[in-house]
Amino acid sequence: MANRIKVTFQPENRVVEAGPGETLLDVAALAGIYINSLCGGQGVCGKCRLKVLSGEVEFSSRGIGFLDRKEVDEGYVLACQSTLKDRDVEVWIPPESRREEEQILMVDNIVQYGAPSSQEAGAAPVPVPYYEPLCHKVFLKLPEPTLKDNLSDLERIYRALAQKFPDVKWEADFACLRNLARLLRDNHWEVTALVHALDSHCHHVRSLEPGDTTRNAYGVAVDVGTTTIVAQLVDLKSSQVVGVEASHNQQARYGEDVISRMIYACGHGGLDPLKNAVVTTINTLVNSLVAGAGIQHTDIISFVAAGNTTMTHLLLGLEPCTIRLEPYIPTATRIPWARAAEVGLTGHPDALLHCMPCVSSYVGGDITAGVLACGMNDSPQLSALIDIGTNGEIVVGNNEWLVCCSASAGPAFEGGGTKCGMRATKGAVQKVRIRGDRLEIQTIGGGKARGICGSGLIDCMAELVAEGIIDQSGKFVRLDHPRVREVDGVPEFVLAKETESETGEPVVITEDDIGNLMKSKAAVLAAMKVLLESLGLRFSDLDRLYVAGGFGAHLDIEKSIRIGLLPDVPREKVLFIGNSSLGGARQALLSTHAYRKANAIARQMTYFELSVHPGFMDEFVAALFLPHTDQSLFPSVQEALKNRQREEALLK
Ligand code: FES
């Protein structure tokens, strides 16, 4: 047997064994410890620093640029660039290298489509219209055959089903015939059919089991996010949610964003680890749901997954390589159903998996699910749905038409590409208030600051411009403010000094960070403006603006408008709809009609390619201002600014 090396991770004191040549990043994951790996282990982000306390590792020179001399002498290495040699090792993980539990949005304020009276986000849940789960169970008590009633066993089942569902044609999988004769006779002609109701005219019996098991029929709706995965357990008989669990997508060790995962998947042998990682994450959530609800895995007969196009491909083990390369073609947008077991998901052996349909390479099933969940496709009102992350996906339309686009917003909203940026995890600054020289910050978890997350950056930028510390082009103008300092000629605002932060390093927002954030917000606003104008519309024509996703849930509407991330529409028109990807997946789980509707939405949505639009770059440049170079687009912000100037003049 190959030499096994003991690796001890501190401060947990967790010990695992691994072989020579394995990276510390992989060994940490093996130990259930997740380390920041923004670049997926390529050695180019420097976020996976560990300190070797004893023993020795092979440290590739590739990572050396991220460590200074003192750190190297102290034993710091990059986990992804350090491989085990032949001796036991003990390492310490500094807090900033640890991927803490993210604020995961597990709730959805879905608007029930087809129920106009309740079309308000946050409205009390009402039964899903056309309630008929994609998969459900039907108990059959068959009459015993006689010489007069001598139908075959299968026809006898069809007849019983037709009596319960007179308008439906019935078919059965061939596998149902095996042992059917014995199954019926051994169980006094009482069996339960697992029914797949995808086609409204013709339902399929996928399997048969002895006795009445209709009480044990559950489904799982899954939001397959790039960063986090959320799973809801739903009782298919009562339509009640009986549990919800969430965790990091274990694919993160192969890259934090979609592009780095595509690159990994398309490298030699990269697809299987990525598929296994997402399947393992979902199965782990399912294990917790099953244990929490006191049910069996075999009680789960249906899964519905909603994810972006790349995540959907990776879950199904489909190569995502052509998604990334011009002309950006996915293997499929409308995905045929599959046996969940074939994909690797644990449930009933005949449980089925349906994926929410995608529109294009960059508008996926999560967005289709979002449209379904907010119901904009059923309303005559003009609505826009915006989902902001590293990509900003935007859908505009009503019950007659839907147009969508996707703009690359860069990593700033997710805490990347900024000096002290981090994801929305414990210790991230998420709220900032500046009044004169006074500064108040609020961190996730309430402890000392470790960095700043996307919504914190937006909050901070809005405060800086409101206080006149930066100007509308994002440049520092109040260099005399006690929290402003210059480092190597670059001004920065100090949110937490060395003595105030958790890491002993200051938490700052620099002029470059502000520039990056302005590019991100400009890309999103410009995309929405170009999309609307190409339809002959303006922001003021919108009746509703739905903001979806985890990042959206923590946004401050007023501040988002003040910096020009969201358009200046009356505030009551803006609705945060939470995790609408999960909400849409659950609707499809509970309603065949909803699933078919999602397919119709995906077919109906016209994808608008921004990259070839001649006006996009001009709009992008025009939006590189706070809130915008065309101030008339932001009348309420202008008004607030004037009022403030008036008040200040009076005080002088
Ligand atoms: S440098 Fe190690 S994960 Fe990026």
Short mmCIF file of C-alpha atoms in Angstrom, two decimals, residues 472-473 515 518-527 529-530 614-630 633:
data_model
loop_
_atom_site.label_atom_id
_atom_site.label_comp_id
_atom_site.label_asym_id
_atom_site.label_seq_id
_atom_site.Cartn_x
_atom_site.Cartn_y
_atom_site.Cartn_z
CA GLN A 472 -19.97 61.45 -9.04
CA SER A 473 -17.15 60.02 -11.12
CA GLY A 515 -13.99 52.03 -10.19
CA MET A 518 -18.95 51.32 -11.06
CA LYS A 519 -18.14 49.13 -14.07
CA SER A 520 -20.29 46.34 -12.63
CA LYS A 521 -23.28 48.53 -11.92
CA ALA A 522 -22.87 50.31 -15.27
CA ALA A 523 -22.97 46.97 -17.11
CA VAL A 524 -26.25 45.99 -15.42
CA LEU A 525 -28.00 49.34 -15.89
CA ALA A 526 -26.75 49.74 -19.47
CA ALA A 527 -28.00 46.23 -20.30
CA LYS A 529 -31.56 50.38 -20.75
CA VAL A 530 -30.44 48.95 -24.10
CA PRO A 614 -23.74 48.90 -31.32
CA GLY A 615 -25.23 51.08 -28.57
CA PHE A 616 -24.24 48.97 -25.56
CA MET A 617 -20.73 50.37 -25.18
CA ASP A 618 -21.99 53.98 -25.31
CA GLU A 619 -24.63 53.22 -22.69
CA PHE A 620 -22.05 51.46 -20.55
CA VAL A 621 -19.76 54.50 -20.64
CA ALA A 622 -22.69 56.84 -19.91
CA ALA A 623 -23.55 54.75 -16.84
CA LEU A 624 -20.00 55.05 -15.43
CA PHE A 625 -21.14 57.87 -13.21
CA LEU A 626 -23.03 58.14 -9.93
CA PRO A 627 -25.85 57.61 -10.67
CA HIS A 628 -25.57 58.35 -14.44
CA THR A 629 -24.23 61.00 -16.80
CA ASP A 630 -27.82 61.66 -17.87
CA LEU A 633 -32.88 59.49 -15.74
#
